[in-house]
mmCIF file of C-alpha atoms in Angstrom:
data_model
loop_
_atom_site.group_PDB
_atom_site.id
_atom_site.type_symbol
_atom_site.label_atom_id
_atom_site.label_comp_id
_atom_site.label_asym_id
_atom_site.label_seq_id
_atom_site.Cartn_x
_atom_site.Cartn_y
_atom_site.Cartn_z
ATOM 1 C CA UNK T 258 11.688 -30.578 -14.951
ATOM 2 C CA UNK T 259 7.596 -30.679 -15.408
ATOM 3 C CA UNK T 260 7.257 -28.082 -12.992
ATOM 4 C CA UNK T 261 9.188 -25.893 -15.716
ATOM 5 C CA UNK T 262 7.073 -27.220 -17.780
ATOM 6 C CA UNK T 263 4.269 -26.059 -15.509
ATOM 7 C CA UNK T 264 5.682 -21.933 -15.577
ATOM 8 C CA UNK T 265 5.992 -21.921 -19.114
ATOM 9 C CA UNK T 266 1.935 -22.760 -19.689
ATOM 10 C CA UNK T 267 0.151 -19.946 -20.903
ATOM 11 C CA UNK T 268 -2.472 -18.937 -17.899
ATOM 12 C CA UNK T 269 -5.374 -16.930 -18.082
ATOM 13 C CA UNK T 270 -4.812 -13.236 -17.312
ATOM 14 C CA UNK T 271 -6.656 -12.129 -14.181
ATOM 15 C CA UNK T 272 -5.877 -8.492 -14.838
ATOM 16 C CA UNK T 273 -7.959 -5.489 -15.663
ATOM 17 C CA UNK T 274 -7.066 -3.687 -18.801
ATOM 18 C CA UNK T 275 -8.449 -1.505 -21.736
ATOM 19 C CA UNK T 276 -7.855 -0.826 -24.706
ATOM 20 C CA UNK T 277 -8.638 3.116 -26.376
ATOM 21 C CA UNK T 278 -9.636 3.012 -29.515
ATOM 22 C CA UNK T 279 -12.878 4.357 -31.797
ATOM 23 C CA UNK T 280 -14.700 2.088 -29.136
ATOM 24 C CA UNK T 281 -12.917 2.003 -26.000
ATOM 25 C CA UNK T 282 -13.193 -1.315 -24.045
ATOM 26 C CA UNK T 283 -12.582 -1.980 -19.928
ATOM 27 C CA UNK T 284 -12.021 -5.789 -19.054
ATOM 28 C CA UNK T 285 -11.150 -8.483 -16.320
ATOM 29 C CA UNK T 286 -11.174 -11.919 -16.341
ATOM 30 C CA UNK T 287 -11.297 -14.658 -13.703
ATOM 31 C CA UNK T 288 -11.621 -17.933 -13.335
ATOM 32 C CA UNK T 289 -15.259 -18.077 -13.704
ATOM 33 C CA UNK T 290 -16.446 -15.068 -15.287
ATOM 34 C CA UNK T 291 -15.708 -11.758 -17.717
ATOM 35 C CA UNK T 292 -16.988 -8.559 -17.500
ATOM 36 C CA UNK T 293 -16.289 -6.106 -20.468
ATOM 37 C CA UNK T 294 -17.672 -2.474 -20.970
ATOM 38 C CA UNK T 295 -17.579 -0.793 -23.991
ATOM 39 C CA UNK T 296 -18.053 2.978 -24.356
ATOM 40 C CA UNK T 297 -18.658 4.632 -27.859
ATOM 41 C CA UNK T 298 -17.916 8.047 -27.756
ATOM 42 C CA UNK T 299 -19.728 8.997 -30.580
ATOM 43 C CA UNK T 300 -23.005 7.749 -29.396
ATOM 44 C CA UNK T 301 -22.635 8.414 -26.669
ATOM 45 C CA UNK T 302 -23.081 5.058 -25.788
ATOM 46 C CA UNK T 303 -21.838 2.668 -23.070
ATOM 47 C CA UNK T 304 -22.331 -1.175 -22.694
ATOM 48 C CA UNK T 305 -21.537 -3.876 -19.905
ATOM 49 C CA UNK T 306 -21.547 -7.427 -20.654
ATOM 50 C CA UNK T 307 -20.939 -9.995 -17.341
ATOM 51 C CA UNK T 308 -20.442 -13.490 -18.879
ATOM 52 C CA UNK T 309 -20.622 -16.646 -16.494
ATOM 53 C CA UNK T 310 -19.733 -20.316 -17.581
ATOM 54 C CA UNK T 311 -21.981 -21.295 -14.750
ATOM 55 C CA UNK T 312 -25.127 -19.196 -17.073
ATOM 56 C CA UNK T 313 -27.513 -16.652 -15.444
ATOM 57 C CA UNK T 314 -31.007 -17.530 -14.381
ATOM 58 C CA UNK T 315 -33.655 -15.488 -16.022
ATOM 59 C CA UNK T 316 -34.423 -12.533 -13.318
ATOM 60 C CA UNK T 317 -36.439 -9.580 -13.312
ATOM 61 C CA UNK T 318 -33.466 -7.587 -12.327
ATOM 62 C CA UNK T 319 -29.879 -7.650 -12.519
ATOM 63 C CA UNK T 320 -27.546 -5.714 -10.388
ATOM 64 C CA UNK T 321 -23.998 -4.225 -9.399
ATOM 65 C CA UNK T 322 -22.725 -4.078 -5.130
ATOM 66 C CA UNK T 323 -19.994 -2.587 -4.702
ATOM 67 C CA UNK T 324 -17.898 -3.377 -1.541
ATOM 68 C CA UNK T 325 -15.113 -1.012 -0.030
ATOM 69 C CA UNK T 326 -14.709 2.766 0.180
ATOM 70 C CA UNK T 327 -17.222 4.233 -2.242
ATOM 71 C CA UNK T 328 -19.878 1.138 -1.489
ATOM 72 C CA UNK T 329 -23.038 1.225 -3.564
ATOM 73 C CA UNK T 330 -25.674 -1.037 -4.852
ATOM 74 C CA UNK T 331 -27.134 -0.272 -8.103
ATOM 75 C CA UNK T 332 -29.590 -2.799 -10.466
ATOM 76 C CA UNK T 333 -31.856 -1.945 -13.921
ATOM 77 C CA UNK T 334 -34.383 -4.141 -15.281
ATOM 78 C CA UNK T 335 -33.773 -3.130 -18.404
ATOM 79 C CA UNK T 336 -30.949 -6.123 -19.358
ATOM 80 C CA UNK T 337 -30.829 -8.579 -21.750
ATOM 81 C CA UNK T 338 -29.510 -12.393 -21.359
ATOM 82 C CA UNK T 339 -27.694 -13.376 -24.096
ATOM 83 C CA UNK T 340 -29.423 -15.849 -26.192
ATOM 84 C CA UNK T 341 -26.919 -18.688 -24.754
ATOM 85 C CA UNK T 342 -27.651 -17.851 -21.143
ATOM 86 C CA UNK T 343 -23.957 -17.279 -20.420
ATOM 87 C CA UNK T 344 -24.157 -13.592 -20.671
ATOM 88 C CA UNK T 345 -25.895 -10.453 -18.544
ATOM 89 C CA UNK T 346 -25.873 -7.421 -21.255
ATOM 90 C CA UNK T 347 -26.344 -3.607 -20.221
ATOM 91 C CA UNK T 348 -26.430 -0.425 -22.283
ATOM 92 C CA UNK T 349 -27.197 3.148 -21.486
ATOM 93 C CA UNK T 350 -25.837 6.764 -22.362
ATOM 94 C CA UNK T 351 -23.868 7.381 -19.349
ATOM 95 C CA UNK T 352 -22.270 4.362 -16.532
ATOM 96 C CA UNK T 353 -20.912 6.803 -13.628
ATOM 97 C CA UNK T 354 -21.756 4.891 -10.990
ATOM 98 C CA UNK T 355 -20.599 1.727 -12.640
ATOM 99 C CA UNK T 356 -17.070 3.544 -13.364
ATOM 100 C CA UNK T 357 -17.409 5.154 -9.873
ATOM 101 C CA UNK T 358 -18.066 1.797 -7.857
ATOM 102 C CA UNK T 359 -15.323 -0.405 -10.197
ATOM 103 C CA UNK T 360 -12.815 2.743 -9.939
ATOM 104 C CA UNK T 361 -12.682 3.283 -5.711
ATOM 105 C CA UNK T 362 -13.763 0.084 -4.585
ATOM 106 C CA UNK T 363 -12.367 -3.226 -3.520
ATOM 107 C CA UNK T 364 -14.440 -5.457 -4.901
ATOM 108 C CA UNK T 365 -17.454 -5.763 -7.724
ATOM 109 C CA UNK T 366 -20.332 -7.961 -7.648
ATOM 110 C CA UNK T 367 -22.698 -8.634 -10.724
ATOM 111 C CA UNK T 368 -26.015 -9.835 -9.339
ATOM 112 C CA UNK T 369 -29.068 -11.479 -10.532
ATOM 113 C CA UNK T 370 -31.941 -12.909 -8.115
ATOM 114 C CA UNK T 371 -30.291 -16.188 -6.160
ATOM 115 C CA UNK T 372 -26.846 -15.701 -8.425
ATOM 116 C CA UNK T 373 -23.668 -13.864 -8.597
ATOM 117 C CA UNK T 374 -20.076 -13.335 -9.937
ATOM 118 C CA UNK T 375 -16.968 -11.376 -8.052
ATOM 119 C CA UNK T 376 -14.460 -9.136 -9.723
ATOM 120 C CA UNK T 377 -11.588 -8.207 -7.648
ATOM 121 C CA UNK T 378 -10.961 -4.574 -8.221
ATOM 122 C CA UNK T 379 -7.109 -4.689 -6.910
ATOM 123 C CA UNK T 380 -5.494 -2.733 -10.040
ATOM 124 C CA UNK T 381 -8.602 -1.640 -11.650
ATOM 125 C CA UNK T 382 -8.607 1.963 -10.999
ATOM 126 C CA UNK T 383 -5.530 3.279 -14.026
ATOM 127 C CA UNK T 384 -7.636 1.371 -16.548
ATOM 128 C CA UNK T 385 -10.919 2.692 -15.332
ATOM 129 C CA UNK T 386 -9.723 6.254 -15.670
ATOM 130 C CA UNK T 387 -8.418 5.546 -18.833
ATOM 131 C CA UNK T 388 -11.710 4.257 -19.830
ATOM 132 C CA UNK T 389 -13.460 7.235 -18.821
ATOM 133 C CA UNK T 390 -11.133 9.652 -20.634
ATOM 134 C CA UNK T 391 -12.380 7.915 -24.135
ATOM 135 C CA UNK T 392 -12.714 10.352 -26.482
ATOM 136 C CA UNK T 393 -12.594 7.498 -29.457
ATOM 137 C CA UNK T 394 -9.357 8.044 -32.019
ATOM 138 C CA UNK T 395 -9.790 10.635 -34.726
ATOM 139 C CA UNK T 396 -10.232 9.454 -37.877
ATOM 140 C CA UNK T 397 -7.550 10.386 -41.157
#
């Protein structure tokens, strides 16, 4: 009987997904971090946001690897930690390599100097192409 108990528990969802909207958003979740873009069509403007319970060290740099069939290692220095430490932000007009390395790839890494946080990319790519098709929703 408590393992019913057990199934019925709501658990975390460790599934990409997006939502369209004026700002369209791109998410996953795991068990120790979030990453969430945003993309405002009207901008243009797109953001990235990785969030870690563990924190991010300050680091001069901060960084995307992509492993798998489109592999690529990108990085800025031009991020900002959120005020909390927990969060890695990112904004800029256009995120095609981003889109490109989470939409063909098998799995995403979010790097800082001496740190890091996986995202499986195993059902990523619908939501990613839906993400790039944003055009924001007319207004009435």
């Amino acid at each position: 009987m408590r393992w019913l108990l057990l199934i019925l528990l709501p658990a975390p969802a460790l599934a990409w997904d997006h939502t369209i909207g004026d700002v369209c958003t791109l998410w996953h979740v795991t068990e120790s971090a979030e990453i969430r873009l945003t993309h405002d069509p009207s901008g243009p403007l797109y953001t990235m946001t990785v969030t870690r319970a563990a924190g991010w060290p300050d680091s001069p740099w901060f960084g995307m690897r992509f492993d798998g069939a489109r592999g690529n290692v990108i990085s800025t220095t031009r991020h900002v930690r959120s005020e909390d430490m927990t969060g890695i932000f990112v904004a800029d007009t256009g995120f095609g390599n981003v889109l490109d390395g989470l939409q063909f790839n098998d799995v995403a890494y979010a790097l800082t100097e001496g740190e890091f946080a996986a995202f499986p990319l195993e059902g990523a790519a619908p939501h990613v192409q839906a993400f790039r098709e944003c055009a924001g929703v007319p207004a009435v």
